């Protein structure tokens, strides 16, 4: 009798143990799935917040004016039209402006990539006197608002004179405004838009590369230049992709330097900021009537134009994002 | 005669004196690599910045083939600080705005980086979208979107009369019932209202944090898991200290980015005075005041944070 009760008790104990383990298992998996659900909602929400304005631009760009005032229209227009896009296309002179922008952005970003990689390598791998002071100046160039040096720079390129050499040879100073030269010269010397950041990224990357790699190359008899372009550069590609993407995008959407140096040449960013004015001008030339756009309509044109500005960048990003996102894991930007 | 030992030593030492040692050679190479930067620093930075300071002390007149400067003392500085109606107000507003935004951006980007560092389906896509604001809100796009009518009337940016406002009120009601400090609650509500602004300015910061998270050696987590640490403890005892140098980097970057961004009111004012009103001297004086205040702000913030940063070495 006693043994039967004992065995029953043991059985029961085992049963509760199994039950408890089962319950623990479900609780654990509940927390895992619960967090996955919460995380999914948060990620989707943030993605929505990021994408929403661009989606809105796409909807607005195909709306007609009557859709703007229609209360029942929120996103999908009732009478979709390509009229906006056509108007903005001609007002911006899209093909030629796009070509100007493309030329300028590629030239400057390639130049900046080359110069910042070289300078970053110098800061990251070599020891020389005054290095820390020079690097502190890199940070300082980031802090100084470009407005502080804009007038001297403007005059610098308006009356360009290389240590008095050019005026001696040609008799007068040359005007470099409205050409790519100011951008190229500043990019080549690592002084362009946000170049301090790029130098910083490249320096951090090279600093974290193992020293043995370089030493092995020396022992095998490679010169310092050869070590740079055959050993260090190939492994720096991820950081270089990041720098190139940043500099291309920021040059593309920059209005500051474009307004300063290119007053007669239109690029997309400057065309976008004057789009409402350009469209009223265009209507005036076509019909001879001076119109003033209502705020809603002018905003509609602005949104359409900004969509046109950003489409090439989004295409580039779709191509490059794989390398870009991958590069994060290997860039190792650590303070 | 056989060459004596003394001759050999002499020859050796002469040879050594003629060539450079490896470290000297490397220093030369370092200068060579950095030389484009040194040229740029002198021609396109030091020279213009000194000239801009000179402009701020002089009246500027354009004459045939060049310009002429008429000494003016510190008059432009006086005018910028005490006479101009908008400058000081804009300056203080810009700094206050920065002080409220920067903590939100840092917290959000740190949170987002931790989120994107976890493993889940569609992570690559989520990362690609999270970095999209680097493109979508750079330069002219930010300027155009910030004052846009349609974006704000049908969009979620600010004055959405129907949904956004009601939700914020609901949130406010719930928060006020918790009897927390009202200023703190108002801060959170304003953060929720400006969520797009915050999300759209934290692209680069997320990138930096994510790179930092990736570089924490996994062995640290393994060891602490064996010792029985929870995820919460892991976060505060490992992730946070390891990432703290990057909090400094990101804070400095965010401060600089918000204060020197092209949509900043002070920057627009300075540009406007130079090119619409052609008052180069006043503009130069203002930009110098602005530059010094940014330096001060960055210096103070960097000093405060760097005392709390943990460095591995």
Coordinates of C-alpha atoms in Angstrom, one line a residue:
Chain A
X1 CA 0.0 0.0 0.0
X2 CA 2.7 2.4 1.1
X3 CA 4.8 1.7 -2.0
X4 CA 1.8 2.4 -4.2
X5 CA 1.3 5.8 -2.6
X6 CA 5.0 6.5 -2.9
X7 CA 5.2 5.6 -6.5
X8 CA 2.0 7.7 -7.1
X9 CA 3.6 10.6 -5.4
X10 CA 6.8 10.3 -7.4
X11 CA 4.8 10.1 -10.5
X12 CA 2.9 13.2 -9.6
X13 CA 6.1 15.1 -8.8
X14 CA 7.5 14.2 -12.1
X15 CA 4.3 15.3 -13.8
X16 CA 4.4 18.7 -12.1
X17 CA 8.1 19.1 -13.1
X18 CA 7.2 18.4 -16.7
X19 CA 4.3 20.8 -16.5
X20 CA 6.4 23.5 -15.0
X21 CA 9.0 23.1 -17.7
X22 CA 6.3 23.3 -20.3
X23 CA 4.9 26.4 -18.8
X24 CA 8.3 27.9 -18.6
X25 CA 8.9 27.1 -22.2
X26 CA 5.7 28.8 -23.3
X27 CA 6.4 31.8 -21.1
X28 CA 9.9 32.1 -22.6
X29 CA 8.7 31.8 -26.2
X30 CA 5.9 34.2 -25.4
X31 CA 8.4 36.8 -24.4
X32 CA 10.5 36.1 -27.5
X33 CA 7.5 36.4 -29.9
X34 CA 6.1 39.3 -27.9
X35 CA 9.4 41.3 -28.4
X36 CA 9.5 40.3 -32.0
X37 CA 6.0 41.7 -32.5
X38 CA 6.8 44.9 -30.6
X39 CA 10.0 45.3 -32.5
X40 CA 8.2 44.7 -35.8
X41 CA 5.7 47.4 -35.0
X42 CA 8.3 49.9 -34.0
X43 CA 10.4 49.2 -37.1
X44 CA 7.4 49.4 -39.4
X45 CA 6.3 52.6 -37.7
X46 CA 9.6 54.3 -38.1
X47 CA 9.9 53.2 -41.7
X48 CA 6.4 54.6 -42.3
X49 CA 7.4 58.0 -40.8
X50 CA 10.5 58.1 -43.0
X51 CA 8.8 57.1 -46.2
X52 CA 5.5 59.0 -45.7
X53 CA 6.6 62.4 -47.0
X54 CA 8.1 60.9 -50.1
X55 CA 4.9 58.9 -50.8
X56 CA 2.9 62.1 -50.3
X57 CA 5.1 63.8 -52.9
X58 CA 4.4 61.0 -55.4
X59 CA 0.7 61.4 -54.8
X60 CA 0.8 65.2 -55.0
X61 CA 2.9 65.2 -58.2
X62 CA 0.1 63.6 -60.2
X63 CA -2.8 65.6 -58.7
X64 CA -4.6 68.3 -60.6
X65 CA -5.4 71.6 -59.1
X66 CA -9.0 70.6 -58.4
X67 CA -7.8 67.6 -56.3
X68 CA -5.9 69.9 -54.0
X69 CA -9.1 71.7 -52.9
X70 CA -11.3 68.6 -52.9
X71 CA -11.9 67.6 -49.3
X72 CA -12.6 64.0 -50.3
X73 CA -9.2 63.5 -51.9
X74 CA -6.6 62.7 -49.4
X75 CA -4.0 60.6 -51.3
X76 CA -5.4 59.1 -54.5
X77 CA -6.3 61.9 -56.9
X78 CA -9.6 61.8 -58.7
X79 CA -8.3 63.2 -62.0
X80 CA -4.7 62.2 -62.2
X81 CA -2.5 64.1 -64.6
X82 CA 1.1 64.5 -65.6
X83 CA 0.6 68.2 -66.2
X84 CA 2.6 69.2 -63.1
X85 CA 5.5 67.1 -64.0
X86 CA 5.6 68.5 -67.5
X87 CA 5.4 72.1 -66.3
X88 CA 8.2 71.5 -63.7
X89 CA 10.3 69.6 -66.3
X90 CA 10.3 72.6 -68.7
X91 CA 10.6 75.2 -66.0
X92 CA 13.7 73.5 -64.5
X93 CA 15.1 72.7 -68.0
X94 CA 15.4 69.3 -66.5
X95 CA 17.7 67.5 -68.9
X96 CA 20.4 70.1 -69.1
X97 CA 20.1 70.9 -65.4
X98 CA 20.4 67.2 -64.6
X99 CA 23.5 67.0 -66.8
X100 CA 25.1 70.0 -65.1
X101 CA 24.4 68.6 -61.7
X102 CA 25.6 65.1 -62.6
X103 CA 28.9 66.5 -64.0
X104 CA 29.5 68.7 -61.0
X105 CA 28.6 66.0 -58.4
X106 CA 30.7 63.3 -60.0
X107 CA 33.7 65.6 -60.4
X108 CA 33.6 66.9 -56.9
X109 CA 32.8 63.7 -55.1
X110 CA 35.5 61.7 -57.0
X111 CA 38.0 64.5 -56.2
X112 CA 36.9 64.6 -52.5
X113 CA 37.1 60.8 -52.3
X114 CA 40.7 60.8 -53.6
X115 CA 41.9 63.7 -51.5
X116 CA 40.2 62.6 -48.3
X117 CA 41.4 59.1 -48.6
X118 CA 45.0 60.3 -49.1
X119 CA 44.8 62.8 -46.2
X120 CA 43.0 60.3 -44.0
X121 CA 45.8 57.8 -44.7
X122 CA 48.4 60.4 -43.7
X123 CA 46.6 61.1 -40.4
X124 CA 45.8 57.5 -39.7
X125 CA 49.1 55.7 -40.3
X126 CA 52.0 58.1 -39.9
X127 CA 53.5 59.9 -37.0
X128 CA 54.9 63.4 -37.6
X129 CA 55.4 66.6 -35.7
X130 CA 52.3 68.7 -35.4
X131 CA 50.0 65.9 -36.4
X132 CA 47.6 66.4 -33.5
X133 CA 47.4 70.2 -34.1
X134 CA 46.7 69.6 -37.7
X135 CA 44.0 67.1 -36.9
X136 CA 42.4 69.5 -34.3
X137 CA 42.2 71.9 -37.3
X138 CA 40.3 69.3 -39.2
X139 CA 37.7 69.4 -36.5
X140 CA 37.8 73.2 -36.4
X141 CA 37.1 73.4 -40.2
X142 CA 33.9 71.4 -39.4
X143 CA 32.9 73.8 -36.6
X144 CA 33.4 77.0 -38.5
X145 CA 30.1 77.9 -40.3
X146 CA 30.8 78.2 -44.0
X147 CA 29.2 81.7 -43.9
X148 CA 32.2 83.0 -42.0
X149 CA 34.5 82.4 -45.0
X150 CA 32.0 82.8 -47.8
X151 CA 32.8 86.4 -48.8
X152 CA 36.6 86.0 -48.8
X153 CA 36.1 82.8 -50.8
X154 CA 33.8 84.5 -53.2
X155 CA 36.3 87.3 -53.8
X156 CA 39.1 84.8 -53.9
X157 CA 37.6 83.0 -56.9
X158 CA 36.2 86.2 -58.5
X159 CA 39.6 87.7 -58.7
X160 CA 41.7 84.5 -58.8
X161 CA 45.4 85.0 -58.6
X162 CA 47.9 82.4 -57.8
X163 CA 50.5 84.3 -55.6
X164 CA 50.4 87.1 -58.2
X165 CA 51.6 84.8 -60.9
X166 CA 48.6 84.9 -63.1
X167 CA 48.2 88.6 -63.2
X168 CA 51.9 88.9 -64.1
X169 CA 51.5 86.5 -67.1
X170 CA 48.1 87.5 -68.4
X171 CA 48.0 91.0 -67.1
X172 CA 44.7 90.6 -65.2
X173 CA 43.2 88.3 -62.6
X174 CA 40.9 85.6 -63.8
X175 CA 37.3 85.0 -62.8
X176 CA 36.7 81.4 -61.8
X177 CA 33.0 81.8 -60.9
X178 CA 30.4 80.0 -62.9
X179 CA 32.8 77.1 -63.5
X180 CA 33.7 73.9 -61.8
X181 CA 37.1 75.2 -60.7
X182 CA 36.2 76.5 -57.3
X183 CA 34.6 73.1 -56.4
X184 CA 37.5 71.2 -57.8
X185 CA 40.2 73.2 -56.1
X186 CA 38.5 73.1 -52.8
X187 CA 37.8 69.3 -53.1
X188 CA 41.4 68.5 -54.1
X189 CA 42.7 70.2 -50.9
X190 CA 40.1 68.6 -48.6
X191 CA 38.3 71.8 -47.9
X192 CA 35.0 71.1 -49.7
X193 CA 31.6 70.7 -48.1
X194 CA 31.8 68.6 -44.9
X195 CA 35.3 67.2 -45.9
X196 CA 36.3 67.3 -42.3
X197 CA 33.9 64.5 -41.7
X198 CA 35.2 62.4 -44.6
X199 CA 38.8 62.8 -43.4
X200 CA 37.7 61.8 -40.0
X201 CA 36.0 58.6 -41.3
X202 CA 39.0 57.6 -43.4
X203 CA 41.4 58.3 -40.6
X204 CA 39.4 56.2 -38.2
X205 CA 39.3 53.4 -40.7
X206 CA 43.0 53.4 -41.5
X207 CA 43.9 53.7 -37.8
X208 CA 42.2 50.5 -37.0
X209 CA 43.9 48.4 -39.7
X210 CA 46.5 45.9 -38.3
X211 CA 50.1 47.1 -38.4
X212 CA 51.4 43.7 -39.5
X213 CA 49.8 44.1 -42.9
X214 CA 51.9 47.1 -43.6
X215 CA 55.1 45.7 -42.1
X216 CA 54.8 42.5 -44.2
X217 CA 54.6 44.7 -47.3
X218 CA 57.7 46.6 -46.3
X219 CA 59.6 43.4 -45.6
X220 CA 58.6 42.1 -49.1
X221 CA 60.2 45.3 -50.5
X222 CA 57.1 47.4 -51.4
X223 CA 57.5 51.1 -51.3
X224 CA 55.2 53.2 -49.1
X225 CA 53.1 54.3 -52.1
X226 CA 52.8 50.8 -53.3
X227 CA 51.7 49.6 -49.8
X228 CA 49.1 52.3 -49.9
X229 CA 47.5 51.5 -53.2
X230 CA 48.0 47.8 -53.3
X231 CA 47.5 46.8 -49.7
X232 CA 45.6 49.5 -47.9
X233 CA 43.2 50.8 -50.6
X234 CA 41.5 47.5 -51.5
X235 CA 40.6 46.9 -47.9
X236 CA 39.4 50.4 -47.5
X237 CA 36.6 50.0 -50.1
X238 CA 33.7 49.9 -47.6
X239 CA 34.7 53.2 -46.0
X240 CA 35.3 54.7 -49.4
X241 CA 31.8 53.7 -50.6
X242 CA 30.4 55.5 -47.5
X243 CA 32.4 58.6 -48.2
X244 CA 31.6 58.7 -51.9
X245 CA 27.9 58.3 -51.2
X246 CA 27.9 61.0 -48.6
X247 CA 29.8 63.5 -50.7
X248 CA 27.8 62.8 -53.9
X249 CA 24.5 63.2 -52.1
X250 CA 25.5 66.3 -50.2
X251 CA 27.0 67.9 -53.3
X252 CA 23.7 67.1 -55.2
X253 CA 21.5 68.8 -52.6
X254 CA 23.9 71.6 -51.6
X255 CA 22.6 75.1 -52.2
X256 CA 25.2 77.0 -50.3
X257 CA 28.3 76.6 -52.5
X258 CA 26.2 76.3 -55.6
X259 CA 24.5 79.7 -54.9
X260 CA 27.9 81.2 -54.1
X261 CA 30.0 80.0 -57.1
X262 CA 27.4 79.2 -59.8
X263 CA 25.1 82.2 -60.2
X264 CA 24.5 81.8 -63.9
X265 CA 24.7 78.0 -64.1
X266 CA 21.6 76.1 -62.9
X267 CA 22.0 72.9 -60.9
X268 CA 19.1 70.9 -59.6
X269 CA 19.3 72.2 -56.0
X270 CA 19.2 75.9 -57.0
X271 CA 16.5 75.2 -59.6
X272 CA 14.4 73.6 -56.9
X273 CA 14.7 76.6 -54.5
X274 CA 13.4 79.0 -57.2
X275 CA 10.8 76.7 -58.8
X276 CA 7.7 78.8 -58.0
X277 CA 9.3 81.9 -59.4
X278 CA 10.4 80.1 -62.6
X279 CA 7.0 78.7 -63.2
X280 CA 5.3 82.2 -62.9
X281 CA 7.9 83.5 -65.3
X282 CA 7.2 80.7 -67.7
X283 CA 3.5 81.3 -67.6
X284 CA 4.2 85.0 -68.2
X285 CA 6.2 84.2 -71.3
X286 CA 3.7 81.8 -72.7
X287 CA 0.5 83.8 -72.1
X288 CA 1.6 87.3 -71.4
X289 CA -0.4 87.3 -68.2
X290 CA 1.2 87.9 -64.9
X291 CA -0.2 85.3 -62.4
X292 CA 0.5 84.7 -58.8
X293 CA 0.3 81.1 -57.7
X294 CA -1.8 80.2 -54.8
X295 CA 0.2 78.8 -51.9
X296 CA -1.3 75.3 -52.4
X297 CA -0.4 75.3 -56.1
X298 CA 3.1 76.6 -55.6
X299 CA 3.6 73.9 -52.9
X300 CA 2.4 71.3 -55.3
X301 CA 5.0 72.4 -57.9
X302 CA 7.7 72.5 -55.2
X303 CA 6.8 68.9 -54.1
X304 CA 6.9 67.7 -57.7
X305 CA 10.2 69.4 -58.3
X306 CA 11.8 68.0 -55.2
X307 CA 10.6 64.5 -56.3
X308 CA 12.4 65.1 -59.6
X309 CA 15.6 66.2 -57.7
X310 CA 15.6 63.2 -55.5
X311 CA 14.7 60.4 -58.0
X312 CA 18.3 60.0 -59.4
X313 CA 19.6 59.9 -55.8
X314 CA 17.2 57.2 -54.8
X315 CA 18.2 55.1 -57.9
X316 CA 21.8 55.5 -56.9
X317 CA 21.0 54.5 -53.3
X318 CA 19.1 51.4 -54.4
X319 CA 22.2 50.3 -56.3
X320 CA 24.7 51.3 -53.7
X321 CA 22.8 50.5 -50.5
X322 CA 24.0 46.9 -50.4
X323 CA 27.6 48.0 -50.2
X324 CA 26.7 50.9 -48.0
X325 CA 24.8 48.8 -45.4
X326 CA 27.5 46.1 -45.6
X327 CA 30.2 48.6 -45.2
X328 CA 28.9 49.6 -41.8
X329 CA 29.9 46.3 -40.4
X330 CA 33.4 46.8 -41.5
X331 CA 34.0 50.5 -41.3
X332 CA 34.6 50.4 -37.6
X333 CA 34.2 54.2 -37.0
X334 CA 35.2 54.1 -33.4
X335 CA 36.2 57.2 -31.4
Chain B
X1 CA 97.0 49.0 -45.6
X2 CA 94.1 47.2 -44.2
X3 CA 91.2 49.3 -43.2
X4 CA 91.1 49.5 -39.4
X5 CA 88.1 49.1 -37.2
X6 CA 87.9 52.8 -36.6
X7 CA 87.5 53.4 -40.4
X8 CA 84.6 51.0 -40.6
X9 CA 82.8 52.6 -37.7
X10 CA 83.5 56.0 -39.2
X11 CA 82.1 54.9 -42.6
X12 CA 79.1 53.4 -41.0
X13 CA 78.3 56.4 -38.9
X14 CA 78.8 58.7 -41.9
X15 CA 76.4 56.5 -43.9
X16 CA 73.8 56.7 -41.2
X17 CA 74.0 60.4 -41.0
X18 CA 73.6 60.8 -44.7
X19 CA 70.3 58.8 -45.0
X20 CA 67.2 59.2 -43.0
X21 CA 66.1 56.7 -40.4
X22 CA 62.8 54.8 -40.9
X23 CA 60.8 56.9 -38.6
X24 CA 62.1 60.1 -40.2
X25 CA 61.2 58.6 -43.6
X26 CA 57.8 57.8 -42.4
X27 CA 57.4 61.3 -41.0
X28 CA 58.3 62.7 -44.4
X29 CA 55.8 60.4 -46.0
X30 CA 53.2 61.5 -43.5
X31 CA 53.7 65.2 -44.5
X32 CA 53.5 64.2 -48.1
X33 CA 50.2 62.5 -47.7
X34 CA 48.8 65.3 -45.6
X35 CA 50.3 68.1 -47.8
X36 CA 47.1 68.7 -49.9
X37 CA 45.4 69.4 -46.7
X38 CA 48.0 71.8 -45.5
X39 CA 47.8 73.7 -48.7
X40 CA 44.0 73.8 -48.5
X41 CA 44.1 74.8 -44.9
X42 CA 46.3 77.8 -45.7
X43 CA 44.7 78.9 -49.0
X44 CA 41.0 78.1 -48.5
X45 CA 40.7 78.3 -44.7
X46 CA 43.3 80.3 -42.8
X47 CA 43.6 83.1 -45.4
X48 CA 39.8 83.5 -45.8
X49 CA 39.1 83.4 -42.1
X50 CA 41.6 86.1 -41.4
X51 CA 40.3 88.1 -44.2
X52 CA 36.8 87.7 -42.9
X53 CA 37.9 89.1 -39.6
X54 CA 39.5 92.0 -41.3
X55 CA 36.2 92.6 -43.2
X56 CA 34.3 92.7 -40.0
X57 CA 36.5 95.6 -38.8
X58 CA 36.2 97.6 -42.1
X59 CA 33.7 99.0 -44.4
X60 CA 33.7 97.4 -47.8
X61 CA 33.5 99.2 -51.1
X62 CA 33.7 97.7 -54.5
X63 CA 35.9 99.7 -56.9
X64 CA 37.2 99.1 -60.4
X65 CA 38.9 95.6 -60.5
X66 CA 38.8 94.9 -56.8
X67 CA 37.6 96.4 -53.6
X68 CA 38.6 99.0 -51.0
X69 CA 38.5 98.8 -47.2
X70 CA 37.7 101.7 -44.9
X71 CA 38.5 101.2 -41.2
X72 CA 35.5 101.0 -39.0
X73 CA 36.5 99.6 -35.6
X74 CA 34.2 97.3 -33.7
X75 CA 31.1 99.1 -35.0
X76 CA 29.7 96.1 -36.8
X77 CA 29.9 93.9 -33.8
X78 CA 28.1 96.6 -31.8
X79 CA 25.4 96.8 -34.4
X80 CA 25.0 93.0 -34.6
X81 CA 24.6 92.6 -30.9
X82 CA 22.7 95.7 -29.9
X83 CA 21.1 97.3 -33.0
X84 CA 20.0 94.5 -35.3
X85 CA 16.4 93.4 -34.4
X86 CA 16.7 89.7 -35.3
X87 CA 20.2 88.5 -34.8
X88 CA 20.5 88.0 -31.0
X89 CA 17.0 86.5 -30.9
X90 CA 17.7 84.1 -33.7
X91 CA 21.0 83.1 -32.1
X92 CA 19.5 82.3 -28.7
X93 CA 16.6 80.5 -30.4
X94 CA 19.0 78.4 -32.5
X95 CA 21.0 77.4 -29.4
X96 CA 17.9 76.6 -27.3
X97 CA 16.5 74.6 -30.2
X98 CA 19.7 72.6 -30.4
X99 CA 19.7 72.0 -26.6
X100 CA 16.2 70.4 -26.8
X101 CA 16.9 68.5 -30.0
X102 CA 20.3 67.0 -29.4
X103 CA 19.4 64.6 -26.5
X104 CA 16.3 63.4 -28.4
X105 CA 18.4 62.7 -31.5
X106 CA 21.1 60.9 -29.5
X107 CA 18.6 58.7 -27.6
X108 CA 16.6 57.9 -30.7
X109 CA 19.6 57.0 -32.8
X110 CA 21.1 54.9 -30.0
X111 CA 17.8 53.1 -29.7
X112 CA 17.4 52.6 -33.4
X113 CA 21.0 51.3 -33.7
X114 CA 20.3 48.7 -31.0
X115 CA 17.2 47.7 -32.8
X116 CA 18.9 47.4 -36.2
X117 CA 21.7 45.4 -34.6
X118 CA 19.4 42.6 -33.6
X119 CA 18.7 39.7 -35.9
X120 CA 15.3 39.6 -37.6
X121 CA 13.7 39.1 -41.0
X122 CA 14.0 42.0 -43.3
X123 CA 16.8 43.6 -41.4
X124 CA 18.8 44.7 -44.5
X125 CA 15.7 46.4 -45.8
X126 CA 15.0 48.1 -42.5
X127 CA 18.6 49.3 -42.4
X128 CA 18.4 50.7 -45.9
X129 CA 15.2 52.6 -45.0
X130 CA 16.6 53.9 -41.8
X131 CA 19.6 55.5 -43.6
X132 CA 17.3 56.9 -46.3
X133 CA 16.9 60.3 -44.5
X134 CA 20.6 61.0 -45.2
X135 CA 19.4 61.4 -48.8
X136 CA 15.8 62.6 -48.3
X137 CA 16.5 65.4 -45.9
X138 CA 19.9 66.8 -46.9
X139 CA 20.6 70.3 -48.0
X140 CA 17.9 71.9 -50.1
X141 CA 15.4 69.2 -49.3
X142 CA 15.3 70.2 -45.7
X143 CA 14.9 73.8 -46.5
X144 CA 12.1 73.1 -49.0
X145 CA 10.2 70.7 -46.8
X146 CA 10.4 72.6 -43.6
X147 CA 8.1 75.4 -44.7
X148 CA 6.0 73.4 -47.1
X149 CA 2.2 73.9 -47.0
X150 CA 1.0 70.6 -48.3
X151 CA 3.5 68.5 -46.3
X152 CA 2.2 70.2 -43.1
X153 CA -1.5 70.3 -44.0
X154 CA -2.0 66.7 -45.2
X155 CA 1.2 65.4 -43.8
X156 CA 2.1 64.3 -40.3
X157 CA 4.6 67.0 -39.7
X158 CA 2.8 69.5 -37.6
X159 CA -0.6 71.1 -38.0
X160 CA -2.5 67.9 -38.9
X161 CA -5.8 69.0 -37.3
X162 CA -7.6 65.8 -37.1
X163 CA -5.5 62.8 -36.1
X164 CA -2.1 63.9 -34.9
X165 CA -3.3 66.5 -32.5
X166 CA -5.9 64.2 -30.9
X167 CA -3.4 61.5 -30.3
X168 CA -0.9 63.9 -28.7
X169 CA -3.7 65.1 -26.4
X170 CA -4.5 61.5 -25.4
X171 CA -0.9 60.9 -24.7
X172 CA -0.7 64.1 -22.7
X173 CA -3.7 63.1 -20.6
X174 CA -2.2 59.7 -19.8
X175 CA 1.1 61.2 -18.9
X176 CA -0.3 63.9 -16.7
X177 CA -2.1 61.3 -14.7
X178 CA 1.3 59.8 -13.8
X179 CA 2.0 63.1 -11.9
X180 CA 5.4 63.5 -13.3
X181 CA 7.1 66.8 -13.6
X182 CA 5.0 68.9 -16.1
X183 CA 8.1 70.3 -17.9
X184 CA 9.3 66.7 -18.5
X185 CA 5.9 65.7 -19.9
X186 CA 5.8 68.7 -22.2
X187 CA 9.2 67.8 -23.4
X188 CA 8.1 64.3 -24.3
X189 CA 5.0 65.6 -26.0
X190 CA 7.0 68.1 -28.1
X191 CA 9.3 65.2 -29.0
X192 CA 6.4 63.1 -30.2
X193 CA 5.1 66.1 -32.2
X194 CA 8.5 66.5 -33.9
X195 CA 9.2 62.8 -34.5
X196 CA 9.7 63.3 -38.2
X197 CA 12.3 66.0 -37.6
X198 CA 14.2 63.8 -35.1
X199 CA 14.0 60.6 -37.2
X200 CA 15.1 62.5 -40.3
X201 CA 18.2 64.1 -38.7
X202 CA 19.6 60.9 -37.1
X203 CA 20.8 59.0 -40.2
X204 CA 24.5 59.5 -39.7
X205 CA 24.3 59.1 -36.0
X206 CA 22.6 55.7 -36.4
X207 CA 25.4 54.7 -38.8
X208 CA 28.1 55.6 -36.3
X209 CA 26.4 53.8 -33.3
X210 CA 25.7 50.7 -35.4
X211 CA 29.4 50.6 -36.5
X212 CA 30.3 50.9 -32.8
X213 CA 27.9 48.1 -31.7
X214 CA 29.4 45.8 -34.3
X215 CA 32.9 46.4 -33.0
X216 CA 32.2 45.2 -29.4
X217 CA 33.8 41.8 -29.1
X218 CA 31.2 39.1 -28.6
X219 CA 33.4 37.4 -26.1
X220 CA 32.4 40.0 -23.5
X221 CA 28.8 39.1 -23.8
X222 CA 29.6 35.3 -23.7
X223 CA 31.6 35.7 -20.5
X224 CA 28.9 37.8 -18.8
X225 CA 26.2 35.4 -19.9
X226 CA 28.1 32.5 -18.3
X227 CA 28.3 34.5 -15.1
X228 CA 24.5 34.8 -15.3
X229 CA 24.0 38.4 -16.3
X230 CA 20.6 39.5 -17.7
X231 CA 20.2 41.4 -20.9
X232 CA 19.5 44.6 -18.9
X233 CA 22.8 44.2 -17.0
X234 CA 24.6 43.4 -20.2
X235 CA 23.3 46.6 -21.7
X236 CA 24.4 48.9 -18.9
X237 CA 27.6 47.2 -17.9
X238 CA 29.0 46.3 -21.4
X239 CA 27.2 48.0 -24.3
X240 CA 26.9 51.4 -22.7
X241 CA 30.5 51.9 -21.6
X242 CA 31.9 50.4 -24.8
X243 CA 29.7 52.8 -26.8
X244 CA 30.3 55.9 -24.7
X245 CA 33.2 57.4 -26.8
X246 CA 30.8 57.4 -29.7
X247 CA 28.2 59.2 -27.7
X248 CA 30.7 62.0 -27.5
X249 CA 31.5 61.9 -31.2
X250 CA 27.8 61.8 -32.1
X251 CA 26.8 64.6 -29.7
X252 CA 29.5 66.9 -31.2
X253 CA 28.5 65.9 -34.7
X254 CA 24.8 66.6 -34.0
X255 CA 25.5 70.0 -32.4
X256 CA 27.6 71.0 -35.3
X257 CA 25.1 69.7 -37.8
X258 CA 22.1 71.5 -36.2
X259 CA 23.9 74.7 -35.7
X260 CA 25.6 74.9 -39.2
X261 CA 22.8 73.3 -41.2
X262 CA 21.6 75.3 -44.2
X263 CA 18.0 75.6 -42.8
X264 CA 19.3 77.3 -39.7
X265 CA 17.7 80.8 -39.2
X266 CA 21.0 82.5 -38.2
X267 CA 22.9 81.1 -41.2
X268 CA 20.1 82.3 -43.5
X269 CA 20.2 85.7 -41.9
X270 CA 24.0 86.0 -42.4
X271 CA 23.8 84.9 -46.0
X272 CA 20.9 87.3 -46.6
X273 CA 22.7 90.3 -45.2
X274 CA 25.7 89.6 -47.3
X275 CA 24.1 89.1 -50.7
X276 CA 20.7 90.8 -50.6
X277 CA 21.7 93.8 -48.6
X278 CA 25.4 93.8 -49.7
X279 CA 26.6 94.5 -46.2
X280 CA 29.7 92.4 -46.1
X281 CA 31.1 93.9 -43.0
X282 CA 28.0 93.3 -40.8
X283 CA 27.7 89.8 -42.2
X284 CA 31.3 89.0 -41.4
X285 CA 30.9 90.3 -37.9
X286 CA 27.8 88.3 -37.3
X287 CA 29.4 85.1 -38.6
X288 CA 32.3 85.7 -36.3
X289 CA 30.0 86.0 -33.3
X290 CA 28.2 82.9 -34.4
X291 CA 31.4 81.0 -34.9
X292 CA 32.7 81.9 -31.4
X293 CA 29.4 80.9 -29.8
X294 CA 29.4 77.5 -31.6
X295 CA 33.0 77.0 -30.4
X296 CA 31.9 77.8 -26.8
X297 CA 28.9 75.5 -27.0
X298 CA 30.8 72.6 -28.5
X299 CA 33.6 73.1 -26.0
X300 CA 31.3 73.0 -23.0
X301 CA 29.4 70.0 -24.2
X302 CA 32.6 68.0 -25.1
X303 CA 34.1 68.8 -21.7
X304 CA 31.0 67.7 -19.8
X305 CA 30.7 64.4 -21.7
X306 CA 34.3 63.5 -22.0
X307 CA 34.6 63.4 -18.2
X308 CA 32.1 60.5 -18.2
X309 CA 33.4 58.6 -21.2
X310 CA 34.9 55.2 -20.7
X311 CA 38.0 54.5 -22.8
X312 CA 39.2 50.9 -23.2
X313 CA 42.9 51.6 -23.3

